[in-house]
PDB file of C-alpha atoms in Angstrom:
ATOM      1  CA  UNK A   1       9.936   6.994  19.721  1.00  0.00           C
ATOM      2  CA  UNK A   2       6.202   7.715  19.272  1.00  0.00           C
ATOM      3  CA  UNK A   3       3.877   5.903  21.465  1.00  0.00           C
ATOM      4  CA  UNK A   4       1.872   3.366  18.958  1.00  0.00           C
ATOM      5  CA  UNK A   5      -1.756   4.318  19.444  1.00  0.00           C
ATOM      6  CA  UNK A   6      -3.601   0.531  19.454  1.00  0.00           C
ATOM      7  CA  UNK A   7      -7.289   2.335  20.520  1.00  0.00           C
ATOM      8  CA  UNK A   8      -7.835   3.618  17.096  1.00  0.00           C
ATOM      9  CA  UNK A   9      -7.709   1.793  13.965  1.00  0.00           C
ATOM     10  CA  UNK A  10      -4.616   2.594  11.326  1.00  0.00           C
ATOM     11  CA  UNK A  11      -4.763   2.135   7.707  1.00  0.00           C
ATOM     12  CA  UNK A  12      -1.318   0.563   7.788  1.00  0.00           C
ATOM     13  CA  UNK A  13      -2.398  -2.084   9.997  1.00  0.00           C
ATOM     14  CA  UNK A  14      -5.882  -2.619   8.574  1.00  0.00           C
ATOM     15  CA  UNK A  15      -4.056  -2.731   5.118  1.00  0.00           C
ATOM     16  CA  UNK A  16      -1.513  -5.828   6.992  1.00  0.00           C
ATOM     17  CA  UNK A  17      -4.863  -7.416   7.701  1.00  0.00           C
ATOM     18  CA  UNK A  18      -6.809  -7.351   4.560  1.00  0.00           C
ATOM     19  CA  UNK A  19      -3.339  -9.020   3.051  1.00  0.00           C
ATOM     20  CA  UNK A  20      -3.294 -11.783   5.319  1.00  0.00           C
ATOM     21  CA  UNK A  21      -0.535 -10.406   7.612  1.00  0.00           C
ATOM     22  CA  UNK A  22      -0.117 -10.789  11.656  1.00  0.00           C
ATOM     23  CA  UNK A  23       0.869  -6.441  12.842  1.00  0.00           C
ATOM     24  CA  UNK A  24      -2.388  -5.538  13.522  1.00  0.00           C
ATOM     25  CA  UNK A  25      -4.540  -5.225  16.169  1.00  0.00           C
ATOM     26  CA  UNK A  26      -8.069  -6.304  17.491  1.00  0.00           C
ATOM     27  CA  UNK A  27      -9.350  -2.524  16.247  1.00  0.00           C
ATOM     28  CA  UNK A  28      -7.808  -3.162  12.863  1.00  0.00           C
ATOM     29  CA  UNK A  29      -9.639  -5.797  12.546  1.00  0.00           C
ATOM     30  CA  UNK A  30     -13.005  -4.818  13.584  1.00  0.00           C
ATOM     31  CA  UNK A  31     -12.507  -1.476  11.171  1.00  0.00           C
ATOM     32  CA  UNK A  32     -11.260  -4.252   8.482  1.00  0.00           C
ATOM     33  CA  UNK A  33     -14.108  -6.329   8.871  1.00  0.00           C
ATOM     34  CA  UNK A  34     -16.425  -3.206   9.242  1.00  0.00           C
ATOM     35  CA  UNK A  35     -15.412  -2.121   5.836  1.00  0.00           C
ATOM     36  CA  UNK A  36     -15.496  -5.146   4.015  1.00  0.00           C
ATOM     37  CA  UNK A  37     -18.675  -6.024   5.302  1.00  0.00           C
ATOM     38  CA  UNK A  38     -20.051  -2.754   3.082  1.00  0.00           C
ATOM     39  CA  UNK A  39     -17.170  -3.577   0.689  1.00  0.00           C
ATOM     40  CA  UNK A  40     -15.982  -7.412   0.248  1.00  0.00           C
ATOM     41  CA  UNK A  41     -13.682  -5.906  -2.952  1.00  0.00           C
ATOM     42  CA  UNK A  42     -11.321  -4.147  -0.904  1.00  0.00           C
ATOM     43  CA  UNK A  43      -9.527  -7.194  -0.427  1.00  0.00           C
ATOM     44  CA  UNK A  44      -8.857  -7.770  -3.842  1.00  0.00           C
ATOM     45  CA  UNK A  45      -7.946  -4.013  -3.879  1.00  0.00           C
ATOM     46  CA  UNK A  46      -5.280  -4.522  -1.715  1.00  0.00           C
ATOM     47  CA  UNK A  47      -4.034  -7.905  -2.710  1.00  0.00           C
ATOM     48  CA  UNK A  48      -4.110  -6.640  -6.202  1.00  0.00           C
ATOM     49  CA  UNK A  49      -2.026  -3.667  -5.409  1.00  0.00           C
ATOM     50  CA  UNK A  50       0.241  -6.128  -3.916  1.00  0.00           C
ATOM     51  CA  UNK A  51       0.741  -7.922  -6.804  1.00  0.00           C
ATOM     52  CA  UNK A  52       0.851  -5.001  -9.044  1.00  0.00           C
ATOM     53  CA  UNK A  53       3.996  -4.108  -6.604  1.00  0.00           C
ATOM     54  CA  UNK A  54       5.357  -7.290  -7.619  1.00  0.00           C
ATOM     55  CA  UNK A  55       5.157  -7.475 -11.442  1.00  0.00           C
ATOM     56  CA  UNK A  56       6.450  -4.071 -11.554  1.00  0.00           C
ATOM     57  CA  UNK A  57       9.570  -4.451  -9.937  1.00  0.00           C
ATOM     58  CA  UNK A  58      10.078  -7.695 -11.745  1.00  0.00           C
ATOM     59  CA  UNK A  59      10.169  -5.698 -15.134  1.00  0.00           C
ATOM     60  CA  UNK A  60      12.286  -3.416 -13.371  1.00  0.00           C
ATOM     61  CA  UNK A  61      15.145  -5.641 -12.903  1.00  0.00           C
ATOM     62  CA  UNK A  62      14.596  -7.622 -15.890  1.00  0.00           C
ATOM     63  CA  UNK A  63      13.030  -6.076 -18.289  1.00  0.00           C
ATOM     64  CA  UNK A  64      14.996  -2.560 -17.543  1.00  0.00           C
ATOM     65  CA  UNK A  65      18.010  -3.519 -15.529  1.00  0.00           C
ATOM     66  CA  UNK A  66      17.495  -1.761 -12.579  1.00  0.00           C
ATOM     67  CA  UNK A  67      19.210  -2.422  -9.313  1.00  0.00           C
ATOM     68  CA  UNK A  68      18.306   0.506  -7.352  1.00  0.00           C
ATOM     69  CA  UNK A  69      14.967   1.097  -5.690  1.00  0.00           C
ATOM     70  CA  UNK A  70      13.790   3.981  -2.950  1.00  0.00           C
ATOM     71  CA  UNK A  71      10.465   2.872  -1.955  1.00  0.00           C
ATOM     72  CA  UNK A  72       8.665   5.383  -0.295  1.00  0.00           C
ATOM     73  CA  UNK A  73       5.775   4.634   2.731  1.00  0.00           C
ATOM     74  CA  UNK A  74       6.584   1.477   2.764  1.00  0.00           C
ATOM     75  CA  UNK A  75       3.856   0.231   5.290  1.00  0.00           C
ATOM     76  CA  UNK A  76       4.121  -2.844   7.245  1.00  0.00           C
ATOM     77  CA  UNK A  77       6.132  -5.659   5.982  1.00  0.00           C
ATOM     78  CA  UNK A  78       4.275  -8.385   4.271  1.00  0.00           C
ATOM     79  CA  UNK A  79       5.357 -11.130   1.898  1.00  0.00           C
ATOM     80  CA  UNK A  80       7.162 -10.306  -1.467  1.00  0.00           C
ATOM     81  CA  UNK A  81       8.447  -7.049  -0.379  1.00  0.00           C
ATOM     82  CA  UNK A  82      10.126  -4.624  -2.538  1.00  0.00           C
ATOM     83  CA  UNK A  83      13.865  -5.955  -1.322  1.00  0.00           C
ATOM     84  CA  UNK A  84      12.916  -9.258  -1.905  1.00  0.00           C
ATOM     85  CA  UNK A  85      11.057  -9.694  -5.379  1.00  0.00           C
ATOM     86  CA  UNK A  86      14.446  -7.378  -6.474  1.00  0.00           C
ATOM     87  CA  UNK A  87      16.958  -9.587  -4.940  1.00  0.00           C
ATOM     88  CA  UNK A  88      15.241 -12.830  -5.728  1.00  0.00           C
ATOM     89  CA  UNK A  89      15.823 -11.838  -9.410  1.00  0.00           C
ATOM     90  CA  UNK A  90      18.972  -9.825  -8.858  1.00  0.00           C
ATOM     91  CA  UNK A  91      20.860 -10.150  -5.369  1.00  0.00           C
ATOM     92  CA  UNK A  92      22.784  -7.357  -5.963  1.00  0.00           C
ATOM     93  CA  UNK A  93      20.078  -5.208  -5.595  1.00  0.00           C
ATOM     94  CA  UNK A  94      20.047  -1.931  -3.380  1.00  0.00           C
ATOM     95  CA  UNK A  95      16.627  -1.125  -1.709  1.00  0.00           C
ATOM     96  CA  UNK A  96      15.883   2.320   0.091  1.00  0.00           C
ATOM     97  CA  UNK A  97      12.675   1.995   2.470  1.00  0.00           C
ATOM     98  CA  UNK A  98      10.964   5.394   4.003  1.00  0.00           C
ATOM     99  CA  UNK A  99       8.537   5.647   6.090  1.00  0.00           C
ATOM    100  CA  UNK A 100       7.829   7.394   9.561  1.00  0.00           C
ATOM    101  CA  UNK A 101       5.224   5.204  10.797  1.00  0.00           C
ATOM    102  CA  UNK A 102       6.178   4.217  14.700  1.00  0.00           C
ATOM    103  CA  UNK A 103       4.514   1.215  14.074  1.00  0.00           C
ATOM    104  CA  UNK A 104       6.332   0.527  10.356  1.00  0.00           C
ATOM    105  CA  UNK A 105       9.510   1.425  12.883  1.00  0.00           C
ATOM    106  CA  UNK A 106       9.066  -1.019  15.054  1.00  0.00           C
ATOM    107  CA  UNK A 107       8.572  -3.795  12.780  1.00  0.00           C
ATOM    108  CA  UNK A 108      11.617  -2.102  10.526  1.00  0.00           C
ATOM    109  CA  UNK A 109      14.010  -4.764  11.316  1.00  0.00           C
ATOM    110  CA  UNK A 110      11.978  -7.011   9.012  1.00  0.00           C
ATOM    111  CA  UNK A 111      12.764  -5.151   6.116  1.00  0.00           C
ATOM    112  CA  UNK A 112      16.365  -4.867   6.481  1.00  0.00           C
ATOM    113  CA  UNK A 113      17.464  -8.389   5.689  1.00  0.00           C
ATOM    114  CA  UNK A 114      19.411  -8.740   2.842  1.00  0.00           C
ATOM    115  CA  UNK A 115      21.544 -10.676   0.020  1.00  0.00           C
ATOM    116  CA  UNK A 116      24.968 -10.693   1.014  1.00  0.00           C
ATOM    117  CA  UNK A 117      25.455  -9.090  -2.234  1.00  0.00           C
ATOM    118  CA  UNK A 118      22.763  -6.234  -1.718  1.00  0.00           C
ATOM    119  CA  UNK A 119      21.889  -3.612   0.233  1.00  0.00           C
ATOM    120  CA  UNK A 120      18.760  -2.956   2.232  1.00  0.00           C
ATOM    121  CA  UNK A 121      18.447   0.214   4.414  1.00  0.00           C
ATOM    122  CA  UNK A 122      15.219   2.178   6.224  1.00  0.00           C
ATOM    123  CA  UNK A 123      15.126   5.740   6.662  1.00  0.00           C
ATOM    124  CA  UNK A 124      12.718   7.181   9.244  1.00  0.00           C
ATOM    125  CA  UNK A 125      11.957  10.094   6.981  1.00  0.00           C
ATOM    126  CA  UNK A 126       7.836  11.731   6.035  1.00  0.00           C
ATOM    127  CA  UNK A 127       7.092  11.606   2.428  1.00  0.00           C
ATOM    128  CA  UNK A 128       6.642  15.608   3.198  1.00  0.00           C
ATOM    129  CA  UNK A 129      10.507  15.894   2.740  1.00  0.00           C
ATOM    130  CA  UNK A 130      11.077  14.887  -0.586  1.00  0.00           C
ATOM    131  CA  UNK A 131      14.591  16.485  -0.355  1.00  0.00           C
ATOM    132  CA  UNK A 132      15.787  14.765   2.662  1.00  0.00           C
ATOM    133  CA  UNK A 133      14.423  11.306   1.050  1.00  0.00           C
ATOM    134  CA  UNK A 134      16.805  11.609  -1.028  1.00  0.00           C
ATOM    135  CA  UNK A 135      19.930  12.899   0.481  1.00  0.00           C
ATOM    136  CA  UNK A 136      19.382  10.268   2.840  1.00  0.00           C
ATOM    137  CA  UNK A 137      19.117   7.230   0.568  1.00  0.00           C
ATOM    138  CA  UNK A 138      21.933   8.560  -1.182  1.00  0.00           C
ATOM    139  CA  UNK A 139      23.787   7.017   1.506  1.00  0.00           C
ATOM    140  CA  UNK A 140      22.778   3.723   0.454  1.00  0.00           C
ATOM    141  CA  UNK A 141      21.955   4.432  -3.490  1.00  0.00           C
ATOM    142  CA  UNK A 142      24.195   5.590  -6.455  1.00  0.00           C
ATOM    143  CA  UNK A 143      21.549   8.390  -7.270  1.00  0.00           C
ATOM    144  CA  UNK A 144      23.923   9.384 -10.689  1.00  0.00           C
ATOM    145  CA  UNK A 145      22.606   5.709 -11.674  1.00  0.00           C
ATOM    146  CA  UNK A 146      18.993   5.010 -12.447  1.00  0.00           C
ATOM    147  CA  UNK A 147      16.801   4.330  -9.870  1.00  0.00           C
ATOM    148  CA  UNK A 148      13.204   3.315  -8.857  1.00  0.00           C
ATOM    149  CA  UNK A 149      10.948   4.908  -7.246  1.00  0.00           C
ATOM    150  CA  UNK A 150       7.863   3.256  -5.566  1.00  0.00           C
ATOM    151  CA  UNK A 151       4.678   5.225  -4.365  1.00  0.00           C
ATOM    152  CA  UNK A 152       2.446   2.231  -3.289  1.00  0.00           C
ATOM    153  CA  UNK A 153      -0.688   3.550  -2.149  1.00  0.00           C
ATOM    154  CA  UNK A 154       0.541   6.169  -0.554  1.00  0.00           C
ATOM    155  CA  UNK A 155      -0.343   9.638  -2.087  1.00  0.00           C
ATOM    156  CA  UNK A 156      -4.033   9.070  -1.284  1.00  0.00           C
ATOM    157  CA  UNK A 157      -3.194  10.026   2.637  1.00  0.00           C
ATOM    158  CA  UNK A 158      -2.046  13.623   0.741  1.00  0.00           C
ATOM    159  CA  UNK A 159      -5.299  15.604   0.944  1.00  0.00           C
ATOM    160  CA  UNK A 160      -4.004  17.907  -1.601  1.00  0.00           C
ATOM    161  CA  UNK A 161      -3.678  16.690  -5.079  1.00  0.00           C
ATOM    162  CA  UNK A 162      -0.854  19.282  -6.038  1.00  0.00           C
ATOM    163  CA  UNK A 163       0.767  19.050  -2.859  1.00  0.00           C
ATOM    164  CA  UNK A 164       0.611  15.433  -3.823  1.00  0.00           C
ATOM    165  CA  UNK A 165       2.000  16.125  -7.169  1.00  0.00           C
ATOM    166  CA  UNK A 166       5.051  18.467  -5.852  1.00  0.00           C
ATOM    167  CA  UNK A 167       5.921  15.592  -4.091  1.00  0.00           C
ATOM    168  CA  UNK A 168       6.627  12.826  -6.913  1.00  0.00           C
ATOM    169  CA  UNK A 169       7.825  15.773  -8.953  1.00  0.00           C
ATOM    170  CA  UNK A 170      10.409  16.625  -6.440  1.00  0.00           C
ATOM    171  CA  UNK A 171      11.608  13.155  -5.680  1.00  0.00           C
ATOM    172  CA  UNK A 172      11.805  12.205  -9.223  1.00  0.00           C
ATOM    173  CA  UNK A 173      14.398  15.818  -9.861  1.00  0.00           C
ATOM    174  CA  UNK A 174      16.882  14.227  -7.594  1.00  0.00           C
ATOM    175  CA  UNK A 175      16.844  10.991 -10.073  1.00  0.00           C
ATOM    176  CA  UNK A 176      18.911  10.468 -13.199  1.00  0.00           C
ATOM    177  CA  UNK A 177      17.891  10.089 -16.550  1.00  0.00           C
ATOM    178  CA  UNK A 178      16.291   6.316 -17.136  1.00  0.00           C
ATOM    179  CA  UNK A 179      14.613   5.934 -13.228  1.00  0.00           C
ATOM    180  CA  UNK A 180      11.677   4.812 -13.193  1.00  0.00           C
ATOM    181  CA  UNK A 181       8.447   5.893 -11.324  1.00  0.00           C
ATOM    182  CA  UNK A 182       6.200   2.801 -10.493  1.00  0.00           C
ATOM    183  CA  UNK A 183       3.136   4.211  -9.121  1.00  0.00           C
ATOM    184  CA  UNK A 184      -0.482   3.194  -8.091  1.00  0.00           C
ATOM    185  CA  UNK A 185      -3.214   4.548  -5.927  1.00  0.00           C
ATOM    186  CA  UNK A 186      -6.921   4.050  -5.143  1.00  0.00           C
ATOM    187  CA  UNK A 187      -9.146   5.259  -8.222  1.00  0.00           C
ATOM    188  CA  UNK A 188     -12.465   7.095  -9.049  1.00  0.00           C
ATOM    189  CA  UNK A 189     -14.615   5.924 -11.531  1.00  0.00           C
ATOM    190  CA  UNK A 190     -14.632   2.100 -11.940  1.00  0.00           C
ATOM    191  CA  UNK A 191     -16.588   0.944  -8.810  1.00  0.00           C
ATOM    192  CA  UNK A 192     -19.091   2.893  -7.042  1.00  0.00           C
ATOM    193  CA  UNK A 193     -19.321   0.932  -4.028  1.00  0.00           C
ATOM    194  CA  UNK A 194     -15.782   1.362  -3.591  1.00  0.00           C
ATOM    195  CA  UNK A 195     -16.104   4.985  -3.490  1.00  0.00           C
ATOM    196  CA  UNK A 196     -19.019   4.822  -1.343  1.00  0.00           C
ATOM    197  CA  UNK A 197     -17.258   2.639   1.338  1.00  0.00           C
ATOM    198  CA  UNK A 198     -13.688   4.470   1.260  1.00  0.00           C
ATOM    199  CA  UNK A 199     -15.854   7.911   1.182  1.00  0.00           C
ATOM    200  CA  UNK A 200     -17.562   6.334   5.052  1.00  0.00           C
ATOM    201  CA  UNK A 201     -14.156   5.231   6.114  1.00  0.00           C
ATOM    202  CA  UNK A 202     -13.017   8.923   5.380  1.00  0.00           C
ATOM    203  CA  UNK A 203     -15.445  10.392   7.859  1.00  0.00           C
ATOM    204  CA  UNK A 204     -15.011   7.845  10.872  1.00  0.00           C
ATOM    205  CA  UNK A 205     -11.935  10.234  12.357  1.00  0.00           C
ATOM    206  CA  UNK A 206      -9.582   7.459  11.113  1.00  0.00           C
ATOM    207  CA  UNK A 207      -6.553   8.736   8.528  1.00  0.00           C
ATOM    208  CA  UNK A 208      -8.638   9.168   5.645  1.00  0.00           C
ATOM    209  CA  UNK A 209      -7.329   8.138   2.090  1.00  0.00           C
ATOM    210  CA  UNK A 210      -8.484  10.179  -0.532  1.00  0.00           C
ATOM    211  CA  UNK A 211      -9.810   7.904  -3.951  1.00  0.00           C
ATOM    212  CA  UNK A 212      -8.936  10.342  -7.181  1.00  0.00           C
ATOM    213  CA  UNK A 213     -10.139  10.430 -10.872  1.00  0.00           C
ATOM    214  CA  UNK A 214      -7.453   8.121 -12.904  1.00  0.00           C
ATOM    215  CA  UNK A 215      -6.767  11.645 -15.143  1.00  0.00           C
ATOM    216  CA  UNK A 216      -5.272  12.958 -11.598  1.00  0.00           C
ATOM    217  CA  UNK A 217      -3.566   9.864 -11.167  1.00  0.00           C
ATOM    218  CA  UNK A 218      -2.389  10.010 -14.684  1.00  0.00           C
ATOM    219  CA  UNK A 219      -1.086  13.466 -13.434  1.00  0.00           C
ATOM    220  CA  UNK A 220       1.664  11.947 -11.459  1.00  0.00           C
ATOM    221  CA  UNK A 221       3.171  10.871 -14.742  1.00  0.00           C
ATOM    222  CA  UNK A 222       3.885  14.270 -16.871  1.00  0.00           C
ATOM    223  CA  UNK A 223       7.105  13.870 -18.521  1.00  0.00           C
ATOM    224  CA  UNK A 224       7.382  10.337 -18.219  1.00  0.00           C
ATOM    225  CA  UNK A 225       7.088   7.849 -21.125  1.00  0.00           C
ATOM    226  CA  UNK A 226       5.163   5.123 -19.872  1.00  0.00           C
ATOM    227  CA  UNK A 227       5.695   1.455 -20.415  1.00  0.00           C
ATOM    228  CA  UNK A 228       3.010  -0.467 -22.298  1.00  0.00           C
ATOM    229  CA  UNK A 229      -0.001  -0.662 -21.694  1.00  0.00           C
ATOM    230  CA  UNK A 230       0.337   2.780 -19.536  1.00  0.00           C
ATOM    231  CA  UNK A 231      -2.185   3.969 -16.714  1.00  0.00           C
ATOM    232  CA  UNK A 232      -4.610   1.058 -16.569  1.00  0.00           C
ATOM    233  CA  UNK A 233      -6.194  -0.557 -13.354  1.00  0.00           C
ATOM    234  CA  UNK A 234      -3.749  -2.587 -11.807  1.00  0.00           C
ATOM    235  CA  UNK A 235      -4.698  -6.351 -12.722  1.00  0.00           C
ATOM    236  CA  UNK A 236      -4.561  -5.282 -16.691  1.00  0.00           C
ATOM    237  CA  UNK A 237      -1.412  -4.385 -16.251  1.00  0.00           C
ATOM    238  CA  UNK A 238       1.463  -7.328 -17.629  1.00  0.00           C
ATOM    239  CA  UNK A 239      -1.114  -9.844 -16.290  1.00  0.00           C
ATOM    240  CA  UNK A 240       0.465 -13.205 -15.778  1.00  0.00           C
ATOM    241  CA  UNK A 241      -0.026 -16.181 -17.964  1.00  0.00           C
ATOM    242  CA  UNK A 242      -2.909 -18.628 -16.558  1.00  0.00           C
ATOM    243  CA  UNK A 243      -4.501 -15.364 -14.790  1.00  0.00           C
ATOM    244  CA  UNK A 244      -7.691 -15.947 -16.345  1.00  0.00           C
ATOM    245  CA  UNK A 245      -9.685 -13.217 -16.955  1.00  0.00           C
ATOM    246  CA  UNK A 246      -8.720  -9.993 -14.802  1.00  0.00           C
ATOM    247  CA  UNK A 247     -11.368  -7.827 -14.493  1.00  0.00           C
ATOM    248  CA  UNK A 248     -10.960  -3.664 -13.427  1.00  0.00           C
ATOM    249  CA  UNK A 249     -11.227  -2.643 -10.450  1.00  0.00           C
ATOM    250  CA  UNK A 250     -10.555   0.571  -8.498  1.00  0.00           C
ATOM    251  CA  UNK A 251      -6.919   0.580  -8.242  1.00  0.00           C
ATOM    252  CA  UNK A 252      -5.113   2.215 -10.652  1.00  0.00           C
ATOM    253  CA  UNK A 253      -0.933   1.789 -11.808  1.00  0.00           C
ATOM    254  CA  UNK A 254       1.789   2.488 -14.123  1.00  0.00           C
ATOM    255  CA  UNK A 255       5.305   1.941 -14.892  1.00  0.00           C
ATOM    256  CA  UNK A 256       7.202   5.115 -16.120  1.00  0.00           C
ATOM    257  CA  UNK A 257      10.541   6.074 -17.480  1.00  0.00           C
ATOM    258  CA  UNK A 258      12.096   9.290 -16.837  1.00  0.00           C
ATOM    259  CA  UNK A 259      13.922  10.085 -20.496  1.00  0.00           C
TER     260      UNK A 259
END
């Protein structure tokens, strides 16, 4: 197993700390509170992508009756993962986590509880190998029946934008007709000091996360019909009742169906 480097900050971790979560270290922390001190929003950013997570997959079982989900870089496990928004709503849910993360590894055992009735399973696999994503989790997955796919965040550690786009492409060719991509990534173009903080984070030497234009992120889409109200930032989207007024922010999502 890799040796988990605790001397240099990790965006998994610092992400587990901006959420309110205990796998990170004093480094994390610092970087965390380094960064919000020039940004204060990126814990919104995060929390909001959270949530985003959330309301997604609970349209997914309800609202579209799925029951199979392969969510890809997981990250560290926080509270209302993937397996267990699904399961909450439909125990009989199956749930496919990747990620090749030592640290995500080590803390894997967290994410494979389960209903008695579902199925949850973790693949040690890099989102580079789109291909052997999927022949694994067809272990655990009925890949001739619609499935899920989640890309939380995750796309922005691609540095190339079509590399980045080969990759959703090819994951979503090994999925039936009627899977669904739920998708949603750090955006240009809403807040400037966002940009200008994640742009200073990029050139520290830590694993830099690249913001992109939402037309780019709307790229990750093509050939997808997208549920209502499409590619909007990620508190617009199916806001809950009594959510008062969301406002934008840079964080970016959509829900879409593969026809």
């Amino acid at each position: 197993m890799t040796e988990i480097d605790t001397s240099v900050p990790h965006s998994a971790r610092i992400w587990n700390y901006w959420l309110g979560g205990k796998d990170n270290y004093a480094v994390d922390e610092a970087a965390g509170d380094a960064y919000t001190a020039v940004f204060p929003g990126i814990v919104t950013i995060a929390r909001s992508s959270r949530a985003f997570l959330g309301r997604s997959i609970r349209y997914l079982v309800t609202e579209a009756g799925v029951r199979q989900f392969l969510d890809v870089g997981t990250g560290l496990p926080t509270v209302d993962n993937t397996h267990e928004v699904a399961q909450r709503l439909a125990p009989e849910s199956r749930i496919v986590y990747v990620d090749n993360d030592p640290l995500v590894l080590a803390h894997a055992r967290a994410l494979l509880t389960s209903t008695p009735e579902g199925v949850t399973a973790y693949e040690d696999l890099s989102l580079y190998e789109p291909e052997k994503i999927l022949q694994a989790a067809s272990r655990t997955l009925d890949l001739s029946r619609p499935t899920a796919l989640i890309l939380s965040g995750i796309l922005g550690h691609v540095a190339d934008y079509d590399q980045a786009r080969g990759i959703v492409r090819r994951l979503l060719a090994g999925l039936p007709s009627g899977s669904y991509l739920s998708l949603n990534e750090g955006s240009r173009g809403t807040d400037p000091d966002y940009e200008q903080a994640q742009d200073a984070y990029n050139e520290t030497g830590a694993v830099p996360y690249f913001l992109r234009p939402v037309d780019q992120i709307a790229g990750y889409f093509d050939g997808l019909d997208l549920v209502e109200p499409g590619l909007v930032s990620v508190p617009l989207w199916h806001t809950e009742p009594g959510a008062g007024d969301p406002q934008p922010i840079g964080q970016h999502g959509a829900l879409g169906r593969k026809p």
